[in-house]
mmCIF file of C-alpha atoms and ligand atoms in Angstrom:
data_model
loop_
_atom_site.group_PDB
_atom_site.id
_atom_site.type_symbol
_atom_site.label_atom_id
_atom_site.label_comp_id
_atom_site.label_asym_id
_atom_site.label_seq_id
_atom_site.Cartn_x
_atom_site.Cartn_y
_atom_site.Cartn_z
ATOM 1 C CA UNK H 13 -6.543 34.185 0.564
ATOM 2 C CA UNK H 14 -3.569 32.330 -1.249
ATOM 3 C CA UNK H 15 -4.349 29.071 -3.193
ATOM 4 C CA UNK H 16 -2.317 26.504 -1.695
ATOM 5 C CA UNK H 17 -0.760 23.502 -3.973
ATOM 6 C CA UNK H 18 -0.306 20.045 -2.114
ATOM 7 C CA UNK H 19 1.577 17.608 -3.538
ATOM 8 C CA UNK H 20 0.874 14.020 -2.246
ATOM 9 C CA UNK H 21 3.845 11.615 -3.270
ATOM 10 C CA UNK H 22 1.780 8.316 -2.239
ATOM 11 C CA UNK H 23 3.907 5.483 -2.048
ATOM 12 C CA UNK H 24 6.757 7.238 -4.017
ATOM 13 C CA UNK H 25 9.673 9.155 -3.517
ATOM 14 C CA UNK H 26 13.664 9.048 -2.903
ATOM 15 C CA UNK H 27 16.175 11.326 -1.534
ATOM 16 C CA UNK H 28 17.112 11.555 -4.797
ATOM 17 C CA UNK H 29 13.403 13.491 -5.489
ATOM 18 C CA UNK H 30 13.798 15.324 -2.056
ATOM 19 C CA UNK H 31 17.290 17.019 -2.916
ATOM 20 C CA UNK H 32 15.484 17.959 -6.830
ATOM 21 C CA UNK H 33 12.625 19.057 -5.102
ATOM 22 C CA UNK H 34 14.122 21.188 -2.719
ATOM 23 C CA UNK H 35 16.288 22.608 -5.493
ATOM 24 C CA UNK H 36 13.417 23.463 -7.843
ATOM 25 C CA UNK H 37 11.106 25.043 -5.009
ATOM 26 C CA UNK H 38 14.308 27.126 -3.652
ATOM 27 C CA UNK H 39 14.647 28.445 -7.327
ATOM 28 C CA UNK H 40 10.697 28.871 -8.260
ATOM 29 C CA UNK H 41 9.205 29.925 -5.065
ATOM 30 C CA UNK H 42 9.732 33.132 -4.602
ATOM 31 C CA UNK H 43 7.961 34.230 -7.781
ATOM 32 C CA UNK H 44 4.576 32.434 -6.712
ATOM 33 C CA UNK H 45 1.501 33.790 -5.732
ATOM 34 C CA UNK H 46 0.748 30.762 -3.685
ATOM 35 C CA UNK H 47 1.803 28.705 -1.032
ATOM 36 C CA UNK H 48 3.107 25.083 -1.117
ATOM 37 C CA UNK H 49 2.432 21.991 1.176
ATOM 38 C CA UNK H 50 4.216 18.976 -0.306
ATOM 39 C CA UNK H 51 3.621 15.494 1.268
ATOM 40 C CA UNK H 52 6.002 13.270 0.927
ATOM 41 C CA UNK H 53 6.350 9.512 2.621
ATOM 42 C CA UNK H 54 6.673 9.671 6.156
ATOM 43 C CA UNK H 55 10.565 8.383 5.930
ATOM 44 C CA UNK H 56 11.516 11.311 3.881
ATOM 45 C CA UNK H 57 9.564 13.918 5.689
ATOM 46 C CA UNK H 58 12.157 14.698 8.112
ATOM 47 C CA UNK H 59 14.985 14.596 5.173
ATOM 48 C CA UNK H 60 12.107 17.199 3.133
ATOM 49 C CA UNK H 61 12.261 19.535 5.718
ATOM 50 C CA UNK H 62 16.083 19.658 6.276
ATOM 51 C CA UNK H 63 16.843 19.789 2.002
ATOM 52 C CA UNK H 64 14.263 22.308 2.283
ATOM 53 C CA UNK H 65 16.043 24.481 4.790
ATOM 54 C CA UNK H 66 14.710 28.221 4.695
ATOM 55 C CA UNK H 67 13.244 27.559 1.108
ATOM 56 C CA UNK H 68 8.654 28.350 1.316
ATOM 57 C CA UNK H 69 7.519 25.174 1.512
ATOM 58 C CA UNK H 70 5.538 23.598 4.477
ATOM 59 C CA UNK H 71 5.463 19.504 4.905
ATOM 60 C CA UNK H 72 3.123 17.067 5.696
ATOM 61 C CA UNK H 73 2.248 13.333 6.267
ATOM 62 C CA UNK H 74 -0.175 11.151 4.236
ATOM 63 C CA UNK H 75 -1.583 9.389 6.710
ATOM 64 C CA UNK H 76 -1.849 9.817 10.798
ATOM 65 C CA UNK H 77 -3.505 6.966 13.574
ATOM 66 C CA UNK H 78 -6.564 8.816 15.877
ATOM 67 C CA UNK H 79 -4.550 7.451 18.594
ATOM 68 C CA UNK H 80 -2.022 9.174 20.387
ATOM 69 C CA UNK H 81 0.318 6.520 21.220
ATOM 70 C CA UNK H 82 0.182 2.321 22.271
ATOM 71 C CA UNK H 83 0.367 -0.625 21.213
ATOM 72 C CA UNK H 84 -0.706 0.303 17.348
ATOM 73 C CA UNK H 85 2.745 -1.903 14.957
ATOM 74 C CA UNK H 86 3.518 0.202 12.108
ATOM 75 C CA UNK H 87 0.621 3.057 13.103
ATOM 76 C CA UNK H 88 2.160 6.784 13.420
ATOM 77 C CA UNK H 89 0.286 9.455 15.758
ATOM 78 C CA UNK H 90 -0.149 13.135 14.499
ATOM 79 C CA UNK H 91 2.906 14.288 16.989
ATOM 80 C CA UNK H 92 5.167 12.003 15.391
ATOM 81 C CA UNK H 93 4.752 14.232 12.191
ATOM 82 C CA UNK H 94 4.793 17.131 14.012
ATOM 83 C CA UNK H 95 7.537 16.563 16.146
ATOM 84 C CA UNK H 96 9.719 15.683 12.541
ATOM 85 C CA UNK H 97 8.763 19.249 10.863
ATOM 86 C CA UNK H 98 5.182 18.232 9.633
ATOM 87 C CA UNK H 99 2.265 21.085 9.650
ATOM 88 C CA UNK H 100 -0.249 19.679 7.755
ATOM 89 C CA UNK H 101 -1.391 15.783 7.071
ATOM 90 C CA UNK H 102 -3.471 14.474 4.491
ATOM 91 C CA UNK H 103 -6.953 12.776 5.799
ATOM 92 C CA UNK H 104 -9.493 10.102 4.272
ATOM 93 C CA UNK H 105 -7.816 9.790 0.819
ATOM 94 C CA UNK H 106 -9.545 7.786 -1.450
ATOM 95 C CA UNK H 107 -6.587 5.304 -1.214
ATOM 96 C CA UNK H 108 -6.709 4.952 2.426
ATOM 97 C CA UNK H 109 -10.631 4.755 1.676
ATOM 98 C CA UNK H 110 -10.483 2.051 -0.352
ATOM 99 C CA UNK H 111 -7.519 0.386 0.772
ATOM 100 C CA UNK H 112 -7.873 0.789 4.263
ATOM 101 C CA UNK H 113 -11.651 0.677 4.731
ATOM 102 C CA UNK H 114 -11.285 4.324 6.844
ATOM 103 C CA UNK H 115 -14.703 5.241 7.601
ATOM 104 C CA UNK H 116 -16.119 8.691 7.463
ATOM 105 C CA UNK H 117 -16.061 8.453 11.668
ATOM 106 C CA UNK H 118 -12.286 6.952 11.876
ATOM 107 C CA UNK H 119 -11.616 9.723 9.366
ATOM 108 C CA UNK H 120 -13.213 12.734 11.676
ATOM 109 C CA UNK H 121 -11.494 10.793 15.000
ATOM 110 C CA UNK H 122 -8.184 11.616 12.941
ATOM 111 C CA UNK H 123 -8.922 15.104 11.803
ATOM 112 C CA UNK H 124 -9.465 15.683 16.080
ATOM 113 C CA UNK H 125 -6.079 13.842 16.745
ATOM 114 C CA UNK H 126 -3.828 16.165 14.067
ATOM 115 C CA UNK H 127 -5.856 19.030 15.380
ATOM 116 C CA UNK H 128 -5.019 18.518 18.660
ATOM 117 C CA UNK H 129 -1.296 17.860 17.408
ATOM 118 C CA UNK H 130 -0.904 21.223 15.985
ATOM 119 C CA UNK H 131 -1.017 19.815 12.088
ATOM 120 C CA UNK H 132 -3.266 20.996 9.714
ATOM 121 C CA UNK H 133 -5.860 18.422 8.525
ATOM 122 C CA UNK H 134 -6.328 18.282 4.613
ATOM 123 C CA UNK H 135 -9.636 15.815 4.529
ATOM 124 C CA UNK H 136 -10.330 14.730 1.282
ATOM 125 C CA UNK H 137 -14.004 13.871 0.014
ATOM 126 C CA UNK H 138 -15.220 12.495 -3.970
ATOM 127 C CA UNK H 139 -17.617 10.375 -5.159
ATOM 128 C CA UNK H 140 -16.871 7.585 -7.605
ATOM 129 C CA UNK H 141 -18.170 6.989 -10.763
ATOM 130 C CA UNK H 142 -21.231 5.540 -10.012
ATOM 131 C CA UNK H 143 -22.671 7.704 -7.744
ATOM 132 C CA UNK H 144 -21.601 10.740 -10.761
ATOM 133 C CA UNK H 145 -22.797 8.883 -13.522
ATOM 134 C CA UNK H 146 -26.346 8.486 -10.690
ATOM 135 C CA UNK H 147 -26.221 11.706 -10.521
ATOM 136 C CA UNK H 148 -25.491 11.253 -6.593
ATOM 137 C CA UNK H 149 -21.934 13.221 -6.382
ATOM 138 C CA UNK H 150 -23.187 16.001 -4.498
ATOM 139 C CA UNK H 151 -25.228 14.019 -2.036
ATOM 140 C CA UNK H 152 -22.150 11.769 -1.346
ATOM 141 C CA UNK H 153 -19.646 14.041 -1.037
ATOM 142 C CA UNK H 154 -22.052 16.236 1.680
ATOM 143 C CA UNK H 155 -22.944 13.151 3.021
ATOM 144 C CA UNK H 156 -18.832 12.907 3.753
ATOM 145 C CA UNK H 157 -18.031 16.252 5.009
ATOM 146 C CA UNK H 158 -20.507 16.055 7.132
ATOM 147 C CA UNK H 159 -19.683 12.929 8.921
ATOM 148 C CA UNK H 160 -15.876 13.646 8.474
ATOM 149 C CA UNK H 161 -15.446 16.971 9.643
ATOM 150 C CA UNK H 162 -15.830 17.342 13.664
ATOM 151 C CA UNK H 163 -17.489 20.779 15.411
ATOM 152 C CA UNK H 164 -14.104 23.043 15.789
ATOM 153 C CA UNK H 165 -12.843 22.213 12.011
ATOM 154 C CA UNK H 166 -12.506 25.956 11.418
ATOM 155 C CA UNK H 167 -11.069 26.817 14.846
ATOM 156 C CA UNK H 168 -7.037 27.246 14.217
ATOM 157 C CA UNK H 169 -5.475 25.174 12.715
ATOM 158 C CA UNK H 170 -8.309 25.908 10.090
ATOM 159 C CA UNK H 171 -8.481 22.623 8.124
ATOM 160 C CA UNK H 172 -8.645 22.529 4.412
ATOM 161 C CA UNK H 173 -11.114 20.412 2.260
ATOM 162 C CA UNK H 174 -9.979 18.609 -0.954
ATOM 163 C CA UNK H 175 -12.580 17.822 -3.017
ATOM 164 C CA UNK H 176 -10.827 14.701 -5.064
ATOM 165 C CA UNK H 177 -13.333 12.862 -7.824
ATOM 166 C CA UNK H 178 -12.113 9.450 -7.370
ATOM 167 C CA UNK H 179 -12.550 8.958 -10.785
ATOM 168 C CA UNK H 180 -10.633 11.595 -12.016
ATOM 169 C CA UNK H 181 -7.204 10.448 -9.716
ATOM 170 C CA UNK H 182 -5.143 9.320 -11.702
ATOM 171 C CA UNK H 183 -6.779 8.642 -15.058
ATOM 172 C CA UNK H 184 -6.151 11.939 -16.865
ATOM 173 C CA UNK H 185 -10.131 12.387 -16.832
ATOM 174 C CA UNK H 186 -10.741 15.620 -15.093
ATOM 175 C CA UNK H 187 -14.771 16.695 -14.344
ATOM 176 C CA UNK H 188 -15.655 19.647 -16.861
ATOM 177 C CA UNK H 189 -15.074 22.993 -15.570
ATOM 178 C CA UNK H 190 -19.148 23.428 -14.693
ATOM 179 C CA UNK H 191 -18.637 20.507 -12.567
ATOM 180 C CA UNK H 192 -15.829 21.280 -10.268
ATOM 181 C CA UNK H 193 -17.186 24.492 -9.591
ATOM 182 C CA UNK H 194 -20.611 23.526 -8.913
ATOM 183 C CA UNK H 195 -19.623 21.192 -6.294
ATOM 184 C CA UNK H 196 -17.374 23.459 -4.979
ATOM 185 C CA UNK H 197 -20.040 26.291 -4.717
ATOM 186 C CA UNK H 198 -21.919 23.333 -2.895
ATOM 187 C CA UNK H 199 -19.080 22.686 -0.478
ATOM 188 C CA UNK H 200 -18.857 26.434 0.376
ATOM 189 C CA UNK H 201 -22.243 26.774 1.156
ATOM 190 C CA UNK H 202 -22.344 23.429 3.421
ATOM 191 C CA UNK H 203 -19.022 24.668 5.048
ATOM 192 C CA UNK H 204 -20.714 28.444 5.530
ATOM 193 C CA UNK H 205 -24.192 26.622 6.808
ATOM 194 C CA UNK H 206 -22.375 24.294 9.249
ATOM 195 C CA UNK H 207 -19.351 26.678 10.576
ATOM 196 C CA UNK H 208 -21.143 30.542 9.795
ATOM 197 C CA UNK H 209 -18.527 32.653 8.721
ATOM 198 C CA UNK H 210 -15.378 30.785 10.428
ATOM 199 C CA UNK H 211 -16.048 28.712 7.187
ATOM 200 C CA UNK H 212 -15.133 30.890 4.724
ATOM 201 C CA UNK H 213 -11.315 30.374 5.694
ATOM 202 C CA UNK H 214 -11.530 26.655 5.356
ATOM 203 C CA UNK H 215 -10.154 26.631 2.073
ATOM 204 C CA UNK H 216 -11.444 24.065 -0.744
ATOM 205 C CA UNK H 217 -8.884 22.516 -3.163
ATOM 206 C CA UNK H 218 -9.996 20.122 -6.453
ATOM 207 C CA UNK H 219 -7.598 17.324 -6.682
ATOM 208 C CA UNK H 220 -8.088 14.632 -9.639
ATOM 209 C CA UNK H 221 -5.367 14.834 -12.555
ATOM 210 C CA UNK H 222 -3.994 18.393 -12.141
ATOM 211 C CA UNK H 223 -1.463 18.530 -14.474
ATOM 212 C CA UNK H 224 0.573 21.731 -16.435
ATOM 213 C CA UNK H 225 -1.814 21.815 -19.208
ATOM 214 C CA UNK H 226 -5.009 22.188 -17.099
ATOM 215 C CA UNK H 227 -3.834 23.900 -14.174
ATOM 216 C CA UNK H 228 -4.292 27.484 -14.918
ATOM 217 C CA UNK H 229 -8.094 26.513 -16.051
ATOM 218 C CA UNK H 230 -9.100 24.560 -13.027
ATOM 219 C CA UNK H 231 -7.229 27.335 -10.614
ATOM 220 C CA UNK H 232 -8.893 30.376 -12.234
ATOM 221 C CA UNK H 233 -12.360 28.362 -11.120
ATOM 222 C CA UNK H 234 -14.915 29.921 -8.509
ATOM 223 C CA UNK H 235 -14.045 28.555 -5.012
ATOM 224 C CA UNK H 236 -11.049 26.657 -6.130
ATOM 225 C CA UNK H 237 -8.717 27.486 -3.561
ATOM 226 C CA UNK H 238 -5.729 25.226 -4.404
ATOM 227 C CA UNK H 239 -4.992 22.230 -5.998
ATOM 228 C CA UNK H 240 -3.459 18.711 -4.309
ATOM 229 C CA UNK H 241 -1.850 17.348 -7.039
ATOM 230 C CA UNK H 242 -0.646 13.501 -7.104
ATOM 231 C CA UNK H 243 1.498 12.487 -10.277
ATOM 232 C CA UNK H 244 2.626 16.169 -11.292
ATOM 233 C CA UNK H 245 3.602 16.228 -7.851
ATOM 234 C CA UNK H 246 6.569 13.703 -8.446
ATOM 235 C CA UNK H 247 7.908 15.747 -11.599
ATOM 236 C CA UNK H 248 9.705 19.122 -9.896
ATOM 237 C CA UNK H 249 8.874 21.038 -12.676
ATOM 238 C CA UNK H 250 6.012 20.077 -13.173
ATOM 239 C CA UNK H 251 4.769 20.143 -9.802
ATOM 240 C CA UNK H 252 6.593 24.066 -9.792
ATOM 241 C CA UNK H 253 4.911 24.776 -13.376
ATOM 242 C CA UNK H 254 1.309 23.982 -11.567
ATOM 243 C CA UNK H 255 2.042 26.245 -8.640
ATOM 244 C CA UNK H 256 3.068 29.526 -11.208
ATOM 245 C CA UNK H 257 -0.655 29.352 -12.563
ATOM 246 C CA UNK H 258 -2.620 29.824 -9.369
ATOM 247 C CA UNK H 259 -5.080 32.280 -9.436
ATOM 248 C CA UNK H 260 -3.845 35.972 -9.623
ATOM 249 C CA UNK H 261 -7.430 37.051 -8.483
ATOM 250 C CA UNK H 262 -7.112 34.800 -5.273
ATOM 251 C CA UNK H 263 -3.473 35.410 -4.954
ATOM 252 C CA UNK H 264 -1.425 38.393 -3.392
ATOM 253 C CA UNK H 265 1.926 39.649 -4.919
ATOM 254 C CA UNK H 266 4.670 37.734 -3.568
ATOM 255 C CA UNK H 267 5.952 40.116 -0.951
ATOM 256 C CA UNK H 268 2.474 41.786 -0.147
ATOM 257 C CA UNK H 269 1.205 41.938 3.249
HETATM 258 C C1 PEP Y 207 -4.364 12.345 -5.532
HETATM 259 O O1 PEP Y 207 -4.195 11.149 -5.417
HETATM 260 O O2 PEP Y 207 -4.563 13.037 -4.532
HETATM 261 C C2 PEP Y 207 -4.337 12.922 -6.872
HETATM 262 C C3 PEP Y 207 -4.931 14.063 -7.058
HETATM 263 O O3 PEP Y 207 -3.674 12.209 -7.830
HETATM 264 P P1 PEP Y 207 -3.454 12.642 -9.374
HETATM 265 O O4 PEP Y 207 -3.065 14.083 -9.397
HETATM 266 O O5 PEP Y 207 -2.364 11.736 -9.863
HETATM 267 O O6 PEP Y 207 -4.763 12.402 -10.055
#
């Protein structure tokens, strides 16, 4: 299986970032052993796609509403980002978490609505600091994929899991290297319990202040399967520099069937 590398722009972005983005991938890409997902506001994901053009780089949205259409003022349904060039979408982020107050339930009621789309759910999970330094992580971050995930998440379009310390986003902490990969062993297992062996293609990425430096470490970790990155993400090169260090092991020669 490829590692995938998702960038998630937030609240950020220009055209000016689209057209260097697109440049950088179209010159990088081809030498990865990886794929790339990069999600950018939803205003500049149809603008993404087109600088993008033939270049290997899928697109997503941030956000989408459970419901498919209505009476919802500034909501946006899973086919709207499809029907602009979206595949995948990025689900219960800490930010919308917090900020939003989305709920484990609203969360798995949008999972079922970009499923049924045709986009590629990308639900994130983490505990905060508390619950790590209560040594409750691993209890709250089952506690969320169980309750965020619905029945068919490994049916196609096989969702993806980003396990995202909410601590670590965006502080330059990262967990230690024991860490990530014991809760990602632990998220395997709950996957392969829940979903038999149709879970083993859900693929789990570790999101929390990826940057060049630590990349290659975190990527070369047991059951990392990607990375979604958040500040790197806005730097091109960066963001390119992250993608060259996924895991030979887990990657295929670009080219390879
Ligand atoms: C994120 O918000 O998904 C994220 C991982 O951010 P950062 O890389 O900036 O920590």
């Amino acid at each position: 299986m490829r590692q995938i590398i998702i960038g998630n722009w937030k609240m950020n972005g220009t055209k000016a970032l689209v057209e260097a983005m697109a440049r950088e991938v179209s010159s990088r890409a081809a030498s990865l052993a990886c794929d790339l997902v990069l999600c950018p506001p939803a205003t500049l994901i149809a603008p993404l796609v087109a600088a993008l053009g033939d270049a290997p780089a899928k697109v997503g949205g941030q956000n989408c509403d459970a419901r498919a259409s209505g009476a919802h003022t500034g909501d946006i349904a899973a086919a709207m980002l499809r029907e602009v060039g979206a595949s995948h979408v990025i689900l219960g982020h800490s930010e919308r978490r917090t900020d939003h107050g989305e709920s484990d339930a609203l969360i798995c009621a949008k999972v079922a609505a970009a499923r049924a789309a045709g986009l590629t759910p990308i639900v994130c999970v983490g505990e905060d600091e508390a619950a790590r330094q209560a040594g409750r992580a691993e209890a709250v971050v089952m506690g969320q994929l169980a309750a965020s995930l619905p029945a068919d998440f490994a049916a196609a379009p096989t969702g993806l899991v980003a396990y995202e310390p909410i601590w670590a986003i965006g502080s330059g902490r990262t967990p230690t290297a024991d860490d990530i990969a014991a809760m990602h062993g632990a998220i395997r297992a709950a996957l392969g319990k829940r979903f038999g062996a149709a879970g083993g293609a859900i693929a789990i990425l570790y999101g929390g202040s990826v940057k060049p430096g630590n990349a290659a470490t975190v990527l070369a970790l047991a059951e990392v399967g990607g990375a979604l990155v958040g500040g790197a993400s806005l730097v091109p090169g960066d963001f390119l520099t992250i993608a060259a260090a996924a895991a030979p092991a887990l990657g295929r020669a670009p080219g390879a069937s």
